[in-house]
Structures are given as structure tokens and as C-alpha cells.
Amino acid sequence: MSDDLVPNHVAIIMDGNGRWAKQRKLPRSAGHKQGVKATQEIIKASGKAGVKYLTLFAFSSENWQRPKKEVSALMDLFMQALKNEVQNLAENGVRLKFIGQKDAFSKKLYQQIEQAEEQTAHNDKLFLNIAANYGGRWDILQATKKIIKQVQIGSLSLEALDETILEHELATKNLPAPDLFIRTGGEQRISNFLLWQLAYTELYFCDLLWPEFNAGELEKAFDSYRLRQRRFGRTEEQVV
Ligand code: IPE
Ligand code: IPE
Ligand code: MG
């Protein structure tokens, strides 16, 4: 596959862990555990295929509303996955970054996150962004607050404010916009993921549950992406 046909930035809503477990009469936490395995495979396959940026939705701002037991199982799993995987990611050229409101996590998890980011900070083969306690509305709002502050103290004028300046305050600053969005689990919605950033992203929905998603399925998504014509508002004649 030639590199320019591979999406540079892939953003994924990894959905369907709970249903995967339910189908097997297992607790939801077992589905999340299996989901981690799919995540590992997809990270590897993305790097291999030449994807430069991979952004994974691991926990939304709204997911705190789930039963306490599930939330705490998820937090334990994040902690465990970080402990087990960071060394491996570091050795494979992956730069890990968390986007979202990190300070809402326990001190222990927060420290683990910081350490993982530090440990991989020098890498540049694959930029892996984990959206955890992330919400698109939160992101736009926190950026807006920072902008207003700049205007208030006079370091930015309202006239000078443009999309590039706002983008620089988003949690995704320095990341290009996603080229391809994938959601597994059959739902066709954004669920407060990257609202600003997905403006011109190609959308791909897959009925498979996240634990069933694999490298071959990722290739199918890339195949679909390759057939798309991205016009960004222009006419077909203008873009060919
Ligand atoms: C996605 O799977 C994982 C998280 C939201 C953390 P779900 O847990 O939402 O799985 P379903 O949608 O209930 O099957
Ligand atoms: C989106 O999935 C969030 C993550 C996968 C982390 P949800 O399962 O929370 O989305 P809804 O509630 O079905 O929209
Ligand atoms: Mg879900």
C-alpha cells in the first residue's frame, strides 16, 4: 500500500465492549479487558500501515455516569494497561499523549499518565493519543475560556482571533485534523468525540463490536477511505 493513500490521522471510537461481554454472559469488565487486546492489535497495525497519528476514545466525559463498579473497573484497567504496555510502546517508537481532563483521575493514575507521556516524549514514529475523560464540548469550552482570558489581558485582539488560534488552544493542538474516523459497535453517532476536529473527516461505521475489530478490519476501513473523494467544499472538477 502506498503511504499517501493511508490516512495520516485515524480517530477511533472503540465501542461495543459491553455488548461483547453480554453476548457471552460475562461481566462488562470482561468486555473492556478483551477490548484492550483489540486496542493493542490496532496500534501495532496502524504503525505498520504507515498511520502517523492515532487517536483513541477510551473514556468520555459522560462515561462517569456509568455504574460505579464499571467506572472503577475501567480505571483499574487503564492503570494496568499503562503499567504493562508503556515500555513496549516506548521501544516501538510510539509517543503517548493523553487528551482530556486529566486532573479528574486519581492521583496515582494521573502520575502514571504523566510518567507514560514523559517516557515516550522523544518518540516520533507513531503519535498515539488517548482521549480519556474527553468531551468535544469540554474541549471547545476550555479553549474558549483560554482565548477570552488572552483577550481580557490584552495579549490577543478580537479581530486577530481566527480558527488557527482557537485550534492552538484545543487539547489536540499540534495534531492535524483526523482524515478517517472509525466507530465500531454499530452506532452511527459522534458521542461528543472530536467535535471541532472532525469537520472534514471521512466517517466509517462498522457493526463489529470493538473486541472483534482487528488488523484485517482496519484494512477494510482504509480500503473504504481510499475510495472517498475529499472535496472540502470544492467541486469534483476542482479536486481531481
Ligand atoms: C466502549 O464500549 C468502551 C467505553 C465506553 C469505555 P461500551 O462499554 O460502551 O460497550 P457497549 O456500547 O455498552 O456495548
Ligand atoms: C463513546 O461510547 C465513548 C467511548 C467509546 C469511550 P459510548 O458507549 O459512551 O457512547 P454512547 O453512550 O452509546 O453514545
Ligand atoms: Mg457504548
Coordinates of C-alpha atoms and ligand atoms in Angstrom, one line a residue:
M1 CA 0.0 0.0 0.0
S2 CA 1.5 3.3 -0.9
D3 CA 1.9 5.6 2.0
D4 CA -0.1 8.6 0.6
L5 CA -3.2 6.5 0.4
V6 CA -3.1 5.6 4.1
P7 CA -4.9 8.1 6.3
N8 CA -2.3 10.2 8.2
H9 CA -4.5 10.6 11.2
V10 CA -7.1 8.0 12.3
A11 CA -9.5 8.6 15.2
I12 CA -11.5 5.7 16.6
I13 CA -14.5 5.3 18.9
M14 CA -13.8 1.9 20.3
D15 CA -17.4 0.9 21.1
G16 CA -19.1 -2.4 21.9
N17 CA -17.2 -3.9 24.8
G18 CA -20.2 -4.2 27.0
R19 CA -22.3 -5.9 24.4
W20 CA -19.5 -8.3 23.5
A21 CA -19.4 -9.4 27.2
K22 CA -23.2 -9.5 27.4
Q23 CA -23.4 -11.9 24.4
R24 CA -21.1 -14.2 26.4
K25 CA -22.9 -13.8 29.7
L26 CA -19.7 -12.2 31.1
P27 CA -19.4 -9.1 33.2
R28 CA -19.0 -5.8 31.3
S29 CA -15.5 -5.5 32.7
A30 CA -14.5 -8.7 30.8
G31 CA -15.5 -6.9 27.6
H32 CA -13.3 -4.0 28.4
K33 CA -10.4 -6.4 29.1
Q34 CA -10.9 -8.0 25.7
G35 CA -11.1 -4.5 24.2
V36 CA -7.6 -3.8 25.4
K37 CA -6.4 -6.7 23.3
A38 CA -8.0 -5.3 20.2
T39 CA -6.5 -1.9 21.0
Q40 CA -3.0 -3.5 21.1
E41 CA -3.5 -5.1 17.7
I42 CA -4.9 -1.9 16.2
I43 CA -2.0 0.2 17.5
K44 CA 0.5 -2.2 16.0
A45 CA -1.3 -2.5 12.7
S46 CA -1.7 1.3 12.4
G47 CA 2.1 1.8 12.9
K48 CA 2.8 -0.9 10.3
A49 CA 0.4 0.6 7.8
G50 CA 2.1 4.0 8.0
V51 CA -0.5 5.8 10.0
K52 CA 1.3 8.7 11.8
Y53 CA -1.4 9.8 14.3
L54 CA -3.9 7.5 16.0
T55 CA -6.4 9.0 18.4
L56 CA -8.5 6.5 20.5
F57 CA -11.6 7.4 22.5
A58 CA -11.1 5.4 25.7
F59 CA -13.4 7.2 28.2
S60 CA -15.8 10.1 27.6
S61 CA -16.7 12.9 30.0
E62 CA -20.1 11.3 30.1
N63 CA -18.9 7.8 30.9
W64 CA -18.5 8.8 34.6
Q65 CA -22.3 8.3 34.7
R66 CA -22.0 4.6 34.4
P67 CA -22.4 2.3 37.4
K68 CA -19.6 2.9 40.0
K69 CA -18.4 -0.7 39.6
E70 CA -17.8 -0.3 35.9
V71 CA -16.1 3.0 36.2
S72 CA -13.7 1.7 38.8
A73 CA -13.1 -1.5 36.7
L74 CA -12.2 0.8 33.8
M75 CA -9.8 2.9 35.9
D76 CA -8.1 -0.2 37.2
L77 CA -7.8 -1.4 33.6
F78 CA -6.3 1.9 32.4
M79 CA -3.8 1.7 35.2
Q80 CA -2.9 -1.9 34.4
A81 CA -2.7 -1.4 30.7
L82 CA -0.4 1.6 31.2
K83 CA 1.9 -0.3 33.5
N84 CA 2.1 -3.3 31.1
E85 CA 2.3 -1.5 27.8
V86 CA 4.4 1.7 28.2
Q87 CA 7.7 0.0 27.9
N88 CA 6.7 -1.8 24.8
L89 CA 5.2 1.3 23.2
A90 CA 8.4 3.3 24.1
E91 CA 10.6 0.7 22.4
N92 CA 8.4 0.7 19.3
G93 CA 8.7 4.5 18.7
V94 CA 5.3 5.4 19.9
R95 CA 4.7 8.7 21.5
L96 CA 1.9 8.6 24.0
K97 CA -0.3 11.5 24.9
F98 CA -3.5 11.8 26.8
I99 CA -6.1 14.3 25.7
G100 CA -8.9 15.2 28.1
Q101 CA -9.3 16.5 31.6
K102 CA -6.6 14.5 33.3
D103 CA -6.9 16.0 36.8
A104 CA -10.2 14.2 37.4
F105 CA -8.4 10.9 37.7
S106 CA -6.9 9.6 40.9
K107 CA -3.5 10.9 41.8
K108 CA -2.0 7.5 41.2
L109 CA -3.4 7.2 37.7
Y110 CA -2.6 10.8 36.9
Q111 CA 1.0 10.2 37.9
Q112 CA 1.1 7.0 35.8
I113 CA -0.2 9.0 32.8
E114 CA 2.4 11.7 33.3
Q115 CA 5.1 9.2 33.5
A116 CA 4.0 7.4 30.4
E117 CA 4.0 10.7 28.5
E118 CA 7.4 11.5 29.7
Q119 CA 8.8 8.1 29.0
T120 CA 7.7 8.3 25.3
A121 CA 8.2 12.0 24.7
H122 CA 11.2 11.6 22.5
N123 CA 9.5 9.2 20.1
D124 CA 8.0 10.2 16.7
K125 CA 7.1 7.0 14.8
L126 CA 3.5 6.9 15.8
F127 CA 1.7 9.6 17.7
L128 CA -0.8 7.8 19.9
N129 CA -3.4 10.0 21.6
I130 CA -5.7 8.5 24.2
A131 CA -8.8 10.5 24.7
A132 CA -9.7 9.9 28.4
N133 CA -12.2 12.0 30.2
Y134 CA -12.5 13.8 26.9
G135 CA -15.6 15.5 25.5
G136 CA -15.7 17.6 22.4
R137 CA -17.9 20.2 24.1
W138 CA -15.5 20.4 27.1
D139 CA -12.6 20.9 24.6
I140 CA -14.2 23.8 22.8
L141 CA -15.3 25.4 26.1
Q142 CA -11.9 25.2 27.7
A143 CA -10.3 26.6 24.6
T144 CA -12.8 29.4 24.6
K145 CA -12.0 30.3 28.2
K146 CA -8.3 30.5 27.4
I147 CA -9.0 32.7 24.4
I148 CA -11.2 35.0 26.5
K149 CA -8.5 35.3 29.1
Q150 CA -6.0 36.3 26.4
V151 CA -8.4 39.0 25.1
Q152 CA -9.1 40.2 28.6
I153 CA -5.4 40.7 29.5
G154 CA -4.8 42.3 26.1
S155 CA -2.4 39.7 24.6
L156 CA -4.9 38.9 21.8
S157 CA -7.3 41.2 20.0
L158 CA -10.8 40.0 19.0
E159 CA -10.0 41.0 15.4
A160 CA -6.9 38.8 15.3
L161 CA -8.8 35.7 16.6
D162 CA -9.1 33.1 13.9
E163 CA -9.5 29.3 13.6
T164 CA -5.8 28.6 13.8
I165 CA -5.6 30.5 17.1
L166 CA -8.5 28.6 18.5
E167 CA -7.2 25.3 17.3
H168 CA -4.0 26.0 19.2
E169 CA -5.9 26.0 22.5
L170 CA -7.7 22.7 21.8
A171 CA -6.5 19.6 23.6
T172 CA -5.4 18.4 20.1
K173 CA -3.1 21.3 19.4
N174 CA -0.2 20.3 17.1
L175 CA -2.2 17.4 15.7
P176 CA -3.5 17.6 12.2
A177 CA -7.3 17.0 11.8
P178 CA -8.3 13.4 11.6
D179 CA -8.5 12.0 8.0
L180 CA -10.5 9.0 8.9
F181 CA -12.9 8.4 11.8
I182 CA -13.9 4.8 12.7
R183 CA -16.6 3.8 15.1
T184 CA -17.2 0.1 15.9
G185 CA -20.3 -1.3 17.6
G186 CA -22.9 -0.3 15.1
E187 CA -23.9 3.1 16.5
Q188 CA -23.7 5.9 13.9
R189 CA -23.0 8.9 16.1
I190 CA -20.1 11.0 17.4
S191 CA -20.9 10.8 21.1
N192 CA -19.1 14.1 21.9
F193 CA -15.8 12.9 20.5
L194 CA -13.7 15.4 18.5
L195 CA -16.5 17.9 17.5
W196 CA -14.4 20.7 16.1
Q197 CA -11.7 18.5 14.6
L198 CA -14.0 16.1 12.7
A199 CA -15.4 18.9 10.5
Y200 CA -14.0 17.3 7.2
T201 CA -13.1 13.9 8.4
E202 CA -14.3 10.8 6.4
L203 CA -16.6 8.7 8.6
Y204 CA -16.6 5.0 8.7
F205 CA -19.0 2.9 10.8
C206 CA -18.5 -0.8 11.4
D207 CA -21.1 -3.2 13.0
L208 CA -18.4 -5.3 14.7
L209 CA -18.0 -4.9 18.4
W210 CA -14.7 -3.5 19.4
P211 CA -13.2 -6.7 20.8
E212 CA -13.9 -8.3 17.4
F213 CA -12.1 -5.5 15.4
N214 CA -8.7 -6.4 14.1
A215 CA -6.0 -5.6 11.6
G216 CA -7.9 -7.0 8.7
E217 CA -11.0 -4.9 9.6
L218 CA -8.7 -1.8 9.8
E219 CA -7.5 -2.5 6.3
K220 CA -11.2 -2.6 5.1
A221 CA -11.7 0.8 6.6
F222 CA -8.6 2.0 4.8
D223 CA -10.0 0.5 1.6
S224 CA -13.2 2.4 2.0
Y225 CA -11.2 5.6 2.8
R226 CA -9.2 5.2 -0.4
L227 CA -12.4 5.3 -2.5
R228 CA -13.5 8.6 -1.0
Q229 CA -13.1 11.9 -2.7
R230 CA -12.4 14.7 -0.3
R231 CA -13.7 17.9 -1.7
F232 CA -13.5 20.3 1.3
G233 CA -16.3 22.4 -0.2
R234 CA -14.9 22.5 -3.8
T235 CA -16.3 20.8 -6.9
E236 CA -15.3 17.4 -8.2
E237 CA -13.5 19.1 -11.2
Q238 CA -11.5 21.3 -8.9
V239 CA -10.1 18.5 -6.8
V240 CA -9.1 15.9 -9.5
Ligands
IPE1 C1 -16.8 1.2 24.8 O1 -17.6 0.1 25.0 C2 -15.9 1.4 26.0 C3 -16.2 2.6 26.8 C4 -17.2 3.4 26.6 C5 -15.3 2.8 27.9 P1 -19.0 0.2 25.8 O2 -18.8 -0.1 27.2 O3 -19.7 1.4 25.5 O4 -19.8 -1.0 25.1 P2 -21.3 -1.1 24.8 O5 -21.6 0.1 23.9 O6 -22.1 -1.0 26.1 O7 -21.5 -2.4 24.1
IPE2 C1 -18.4 6.5 23.3 O1 -19.1 5.3 23.6 C2 -17.2 6.7 24.3 C3 -16.1 5.7 24.2 C4 -16.1 4.7 23.3 C5 -15.1 5.9 25.1 P1 -20.4 5.3 24.4 O2 -20.8 3.9 24.5 O3 -20.2 6.0 25.7 O4 -21.4 6.2 23.6 P2 -23.0 6.2 23.6 O5 -23.4 6.4 25.0 O6 -23.5 4.9 23.1 O7 -23.4 7.3 22.7
MG3 MG -21.0 2.0 24.1

